[in-house]
Short mmCIF file of C-alpha atoms in Angstrom, two decimals:
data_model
loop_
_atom_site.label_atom_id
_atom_site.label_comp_id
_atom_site.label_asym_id
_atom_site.label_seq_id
_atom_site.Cartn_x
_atom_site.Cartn_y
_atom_site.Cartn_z
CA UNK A 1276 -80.21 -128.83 -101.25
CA UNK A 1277 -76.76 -128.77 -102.39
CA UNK A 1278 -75.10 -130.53 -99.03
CA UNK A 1279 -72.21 -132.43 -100.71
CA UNK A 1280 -72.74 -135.87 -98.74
CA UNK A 1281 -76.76 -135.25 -99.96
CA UNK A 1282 -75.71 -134.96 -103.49
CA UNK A 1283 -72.77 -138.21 -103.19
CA UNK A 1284 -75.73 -140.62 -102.18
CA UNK A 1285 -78.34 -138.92 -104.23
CA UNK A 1286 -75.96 -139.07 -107.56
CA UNK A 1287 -76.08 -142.63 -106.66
CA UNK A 1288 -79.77 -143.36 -106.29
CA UNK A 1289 -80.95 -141.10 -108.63
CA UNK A 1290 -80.88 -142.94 -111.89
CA UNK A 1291 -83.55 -145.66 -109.50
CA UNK A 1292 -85.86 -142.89 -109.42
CA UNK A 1293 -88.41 -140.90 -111.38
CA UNK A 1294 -87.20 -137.06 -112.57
CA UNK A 1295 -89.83 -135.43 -109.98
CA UNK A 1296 -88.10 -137.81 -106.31
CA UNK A 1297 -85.70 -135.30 -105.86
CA UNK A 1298 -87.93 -131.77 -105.52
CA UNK A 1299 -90.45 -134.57 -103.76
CA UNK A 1300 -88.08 -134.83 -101.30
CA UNK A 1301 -86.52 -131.30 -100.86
CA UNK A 1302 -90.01 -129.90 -100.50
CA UNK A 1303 -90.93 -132.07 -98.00
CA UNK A 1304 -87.73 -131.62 -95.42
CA UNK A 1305 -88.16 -127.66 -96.13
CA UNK A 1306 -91.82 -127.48 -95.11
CA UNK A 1307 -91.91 -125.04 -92.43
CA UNK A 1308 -93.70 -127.05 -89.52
CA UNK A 1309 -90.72 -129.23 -89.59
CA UNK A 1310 -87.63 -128.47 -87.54
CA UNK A 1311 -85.97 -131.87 -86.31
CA UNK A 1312 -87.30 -133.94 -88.92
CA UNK A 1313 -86.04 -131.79 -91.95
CA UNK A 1314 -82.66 -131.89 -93.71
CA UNK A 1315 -80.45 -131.88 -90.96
CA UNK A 1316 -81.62 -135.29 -89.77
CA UNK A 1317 -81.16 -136.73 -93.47
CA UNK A 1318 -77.52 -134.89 -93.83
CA UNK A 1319 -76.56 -136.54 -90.57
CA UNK A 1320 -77.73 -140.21 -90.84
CA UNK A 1321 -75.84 -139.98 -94.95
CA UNK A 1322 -72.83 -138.76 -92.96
CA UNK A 1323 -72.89 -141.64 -90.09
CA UNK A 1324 -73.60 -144.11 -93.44
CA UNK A 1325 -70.89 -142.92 -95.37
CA UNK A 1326 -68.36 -143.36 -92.11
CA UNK A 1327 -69.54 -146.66 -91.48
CA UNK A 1328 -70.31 -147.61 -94.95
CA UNK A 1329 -68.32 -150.86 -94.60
CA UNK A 1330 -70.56 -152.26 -92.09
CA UNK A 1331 -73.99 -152.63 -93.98
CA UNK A 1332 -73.80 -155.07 -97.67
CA UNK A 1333 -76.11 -152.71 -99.65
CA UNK A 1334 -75.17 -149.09 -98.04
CA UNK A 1335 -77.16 -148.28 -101.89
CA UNK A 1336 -80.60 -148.97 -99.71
CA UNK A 1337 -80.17 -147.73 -96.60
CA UNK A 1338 -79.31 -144.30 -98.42
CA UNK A 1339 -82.57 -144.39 -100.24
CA UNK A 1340 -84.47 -145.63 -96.90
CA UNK A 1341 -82.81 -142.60 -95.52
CA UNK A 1342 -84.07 -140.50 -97.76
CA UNK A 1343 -87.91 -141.24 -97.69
CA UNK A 1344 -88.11 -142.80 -94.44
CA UNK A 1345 -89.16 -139.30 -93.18
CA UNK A 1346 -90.97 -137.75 -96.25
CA UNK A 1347 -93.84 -137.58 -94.83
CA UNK A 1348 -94.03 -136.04 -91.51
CA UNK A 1349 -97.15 -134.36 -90.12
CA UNK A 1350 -98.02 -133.96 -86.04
CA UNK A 1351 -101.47 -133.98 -86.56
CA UNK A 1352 -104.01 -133.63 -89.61
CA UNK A 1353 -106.00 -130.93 -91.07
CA UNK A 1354 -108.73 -131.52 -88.36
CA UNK A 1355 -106.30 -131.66 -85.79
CA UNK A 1356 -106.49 -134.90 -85.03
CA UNK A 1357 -103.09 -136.24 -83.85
CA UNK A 1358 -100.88 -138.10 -86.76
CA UNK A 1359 -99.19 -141.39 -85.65
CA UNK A 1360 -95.76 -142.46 -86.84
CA UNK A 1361 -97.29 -145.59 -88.28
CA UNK A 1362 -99.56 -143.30 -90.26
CA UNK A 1363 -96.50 -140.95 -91.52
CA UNK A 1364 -94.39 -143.79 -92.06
CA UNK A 1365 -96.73 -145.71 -94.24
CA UNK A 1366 -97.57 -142.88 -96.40
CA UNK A 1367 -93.57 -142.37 -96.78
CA UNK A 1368 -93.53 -145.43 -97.95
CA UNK A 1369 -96.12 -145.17 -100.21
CA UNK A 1370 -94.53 -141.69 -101.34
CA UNK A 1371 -91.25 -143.53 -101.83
CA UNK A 1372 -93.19 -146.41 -104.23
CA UNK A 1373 -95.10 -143.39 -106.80
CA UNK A 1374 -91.64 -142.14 -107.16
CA UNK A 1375 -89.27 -145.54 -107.14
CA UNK A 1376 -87.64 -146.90 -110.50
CA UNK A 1377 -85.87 -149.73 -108.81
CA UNK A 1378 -86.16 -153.15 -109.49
CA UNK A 1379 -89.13 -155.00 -107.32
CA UNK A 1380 -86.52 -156.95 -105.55
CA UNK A 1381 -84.77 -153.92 -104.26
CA UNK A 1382 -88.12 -151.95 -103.88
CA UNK A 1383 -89.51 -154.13 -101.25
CA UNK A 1384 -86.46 -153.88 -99.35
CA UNK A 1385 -86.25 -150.34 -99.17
CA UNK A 1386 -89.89 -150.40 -98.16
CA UNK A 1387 -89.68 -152.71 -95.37
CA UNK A 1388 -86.08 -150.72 -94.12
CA UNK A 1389 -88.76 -147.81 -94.30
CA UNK A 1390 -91.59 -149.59 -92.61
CA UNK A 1391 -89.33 -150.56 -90.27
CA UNK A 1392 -89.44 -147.13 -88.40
CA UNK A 1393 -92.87 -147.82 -87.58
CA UNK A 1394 -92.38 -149.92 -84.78
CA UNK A 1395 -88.60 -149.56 -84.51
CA UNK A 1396 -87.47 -151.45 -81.31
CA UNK A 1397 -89.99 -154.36 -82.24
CA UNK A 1398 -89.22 -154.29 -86.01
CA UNK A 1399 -88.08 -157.76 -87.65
CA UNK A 1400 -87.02 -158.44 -90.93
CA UNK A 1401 -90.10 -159.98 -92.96
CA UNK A 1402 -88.01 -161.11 -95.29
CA UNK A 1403 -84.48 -162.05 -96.27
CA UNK A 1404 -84.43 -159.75 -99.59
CA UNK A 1405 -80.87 -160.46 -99.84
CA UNK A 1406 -78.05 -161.78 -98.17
CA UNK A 1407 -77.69 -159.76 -94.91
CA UNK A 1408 -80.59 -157.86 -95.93
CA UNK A 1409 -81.94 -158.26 -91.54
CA UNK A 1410 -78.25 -157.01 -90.66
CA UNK A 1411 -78.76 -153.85 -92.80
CA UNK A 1412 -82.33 -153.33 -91.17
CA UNK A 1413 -80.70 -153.24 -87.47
CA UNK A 1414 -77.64 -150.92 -88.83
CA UNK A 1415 -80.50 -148.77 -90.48
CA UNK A 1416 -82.23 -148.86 -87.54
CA UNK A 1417 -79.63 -147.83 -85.23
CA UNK A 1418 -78.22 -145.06 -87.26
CA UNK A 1419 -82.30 -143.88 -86.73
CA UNK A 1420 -81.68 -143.57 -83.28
CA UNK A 1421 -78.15 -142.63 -83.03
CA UNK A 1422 -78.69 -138.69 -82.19
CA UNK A 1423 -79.36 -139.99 -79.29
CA UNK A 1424 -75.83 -140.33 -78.77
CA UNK A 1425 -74.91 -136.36 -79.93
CA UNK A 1426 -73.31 -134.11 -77.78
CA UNK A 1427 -75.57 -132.65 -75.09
CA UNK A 1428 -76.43 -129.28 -76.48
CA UNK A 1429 -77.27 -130.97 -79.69
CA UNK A 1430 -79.48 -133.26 -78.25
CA UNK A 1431 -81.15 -130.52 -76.47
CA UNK A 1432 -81.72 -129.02 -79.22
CA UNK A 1433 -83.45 -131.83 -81.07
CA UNK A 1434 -85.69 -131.88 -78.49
CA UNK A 1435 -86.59 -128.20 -78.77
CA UNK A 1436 -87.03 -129.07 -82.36
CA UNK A 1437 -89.38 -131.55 -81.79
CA UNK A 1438 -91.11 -129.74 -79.31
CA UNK A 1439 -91.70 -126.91 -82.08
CA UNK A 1440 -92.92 -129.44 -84.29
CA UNK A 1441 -95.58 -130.69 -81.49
CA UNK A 1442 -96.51 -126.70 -80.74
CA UNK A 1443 -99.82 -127.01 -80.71
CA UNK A 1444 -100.23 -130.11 -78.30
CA UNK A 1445 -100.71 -128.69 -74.55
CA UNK A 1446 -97.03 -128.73 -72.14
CA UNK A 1447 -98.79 -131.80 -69.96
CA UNK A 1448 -99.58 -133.65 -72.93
CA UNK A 1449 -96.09 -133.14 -74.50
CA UNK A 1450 -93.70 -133.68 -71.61
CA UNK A 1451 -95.93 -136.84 -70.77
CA UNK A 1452 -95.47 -138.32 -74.60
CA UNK A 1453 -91.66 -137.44 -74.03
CA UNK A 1454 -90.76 -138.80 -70.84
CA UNK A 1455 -92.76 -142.47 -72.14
CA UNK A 1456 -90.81 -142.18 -75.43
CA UNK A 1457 -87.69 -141.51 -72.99
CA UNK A 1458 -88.44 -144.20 -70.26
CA UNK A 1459 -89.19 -146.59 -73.16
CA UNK A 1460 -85.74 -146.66 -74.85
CA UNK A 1461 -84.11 -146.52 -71.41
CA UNK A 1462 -85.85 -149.41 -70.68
CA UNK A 1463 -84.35 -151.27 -73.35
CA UNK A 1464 -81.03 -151.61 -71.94
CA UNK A 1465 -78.35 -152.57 -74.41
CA UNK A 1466 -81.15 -153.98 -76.92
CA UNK A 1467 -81.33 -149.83 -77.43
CA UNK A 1468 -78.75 -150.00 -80.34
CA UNK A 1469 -79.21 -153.65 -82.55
CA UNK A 1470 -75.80 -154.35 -83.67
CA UNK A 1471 -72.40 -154.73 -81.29
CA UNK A 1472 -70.74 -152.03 -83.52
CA UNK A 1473 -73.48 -149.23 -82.76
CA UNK A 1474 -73.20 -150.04 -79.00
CA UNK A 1475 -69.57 -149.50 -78.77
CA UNK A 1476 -69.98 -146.28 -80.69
CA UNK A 1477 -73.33 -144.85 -79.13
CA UNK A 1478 -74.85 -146.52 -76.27
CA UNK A 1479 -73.30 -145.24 -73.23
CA UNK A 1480 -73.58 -141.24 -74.52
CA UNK A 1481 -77.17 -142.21 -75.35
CA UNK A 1482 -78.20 -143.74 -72.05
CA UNK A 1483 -76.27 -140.56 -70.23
CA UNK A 1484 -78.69 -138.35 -72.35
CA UNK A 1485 -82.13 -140.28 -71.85
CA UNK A 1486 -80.86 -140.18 -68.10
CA UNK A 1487 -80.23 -136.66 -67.99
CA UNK A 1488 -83.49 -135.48 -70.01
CA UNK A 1489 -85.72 -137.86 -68.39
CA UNK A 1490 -84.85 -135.99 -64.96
CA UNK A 1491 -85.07 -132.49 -66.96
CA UNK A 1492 -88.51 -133.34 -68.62
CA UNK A 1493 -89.88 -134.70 -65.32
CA UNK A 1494 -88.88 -131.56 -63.75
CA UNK A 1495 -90.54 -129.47 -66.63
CA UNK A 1496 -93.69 -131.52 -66.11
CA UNK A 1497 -93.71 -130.83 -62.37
CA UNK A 1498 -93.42 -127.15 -62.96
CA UNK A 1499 -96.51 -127.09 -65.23
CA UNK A 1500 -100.45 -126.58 -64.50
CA UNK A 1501 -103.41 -128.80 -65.67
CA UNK A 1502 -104.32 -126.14 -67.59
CA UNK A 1503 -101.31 -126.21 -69.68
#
């Protein structure tokens, strides 16, 4: 990956990391059932972090949280069974730790920004690793959701993305999962973004987006069979 705002934030992290992290991670955003959560995800949340970089106190973590928050990404396992995000996230986590050089002080925190994603819109700071260290957790968390704030046709097509990435799960099942997942952060009002900065940039495109999908998903869902 030679994106120049991926190698900025990598030259920075890289010394806090084993000589294998980097491959780790560009295999794992190239594998081939990913589409959505791949590189382009990573390159954009660096770029929002680098634009806002004077909001968060250690913009150092959140880069490396960005960077393994999603290293681990399956749909479902081996057996089929459907994967949760808990499950993915923990094991990112864990794929984050065999790989991490940083000190344990700064290792927890970028575990628990990464844990974080797990529950997202009920995630608290456990602890106060550092000074602001909760503040950095809701900016994190925010720039997580904030493509739902991108331009129409790009958020359209994240959705086709993740649809590709769910191809195997029947239409029903799919539009179902997306319209709760939709309803869900359209039920959270303003509490959708964490910090007053992130609503005045995102909130209003991103509750004009959930709006319009949630009526093009439900629409979708009408036009399917059981059988699908």
């Amino acid at each position: 990956m030679t994106d120049t705002i991926v190698a900025k934030y990598w030259n920075l992290l890289a010394s806090r990391h084993d000589a294998q992290a980097f491959a780790t991670l560009d295999s794992a955003y190239r594998e081939p059932q990913r589409a959505y959560h791949a590189w382009g995800h990573i390159v954009d949340l660096l770029t929002k972090l680098d634009a806002l970089a004077h909001l968060p106190t250690r913009a150092d973590l959140i880069a490396a949280a960005i960077f393994w928050h999603d290293s681990v990404y399956l749909t479902r396992d081996q057996d089929g069974r459907p994967r949760t995000d808990p499950e993915n996230v923990r094991a990112s986590a864990e794929l984050f730790a065999r790989h991490s050089k940083f000190d344990a002080l700064e290792e927890l925190a970028v575990n628990d920004l990464i844990m974080a994603t797990s529950s997202h819109m009920k995630a608290k700071a456990r602890a106060e690793h550092y000074p602001g260290f909760s503040r950095d957790l809701d900016f994190f968390l925010d720039l997580d959701l904030s493509s739902l704030a991108a331009p129409w046709s790009v958020f359209e097509k994240n959705l086709d993305d993740i649809h590709f990435e769910f191809g195997w799960a029947p239409e029903r099942a799919f539009y179902q999962g997306r319209v709760q997942m939709l309803e869900s952060f359209l039920g959270a009002g303003e509490r959708l973004f964490r910090l007053p900065e992130s609503r005045a940039l995102w909130l209003a495109h991103a509750r004009a987006n959930l709006q319009r999908a949630d009526a093009d998903l439900r629409e979708k869902l009408a036009g399917v069979n059981d059988s699908n």
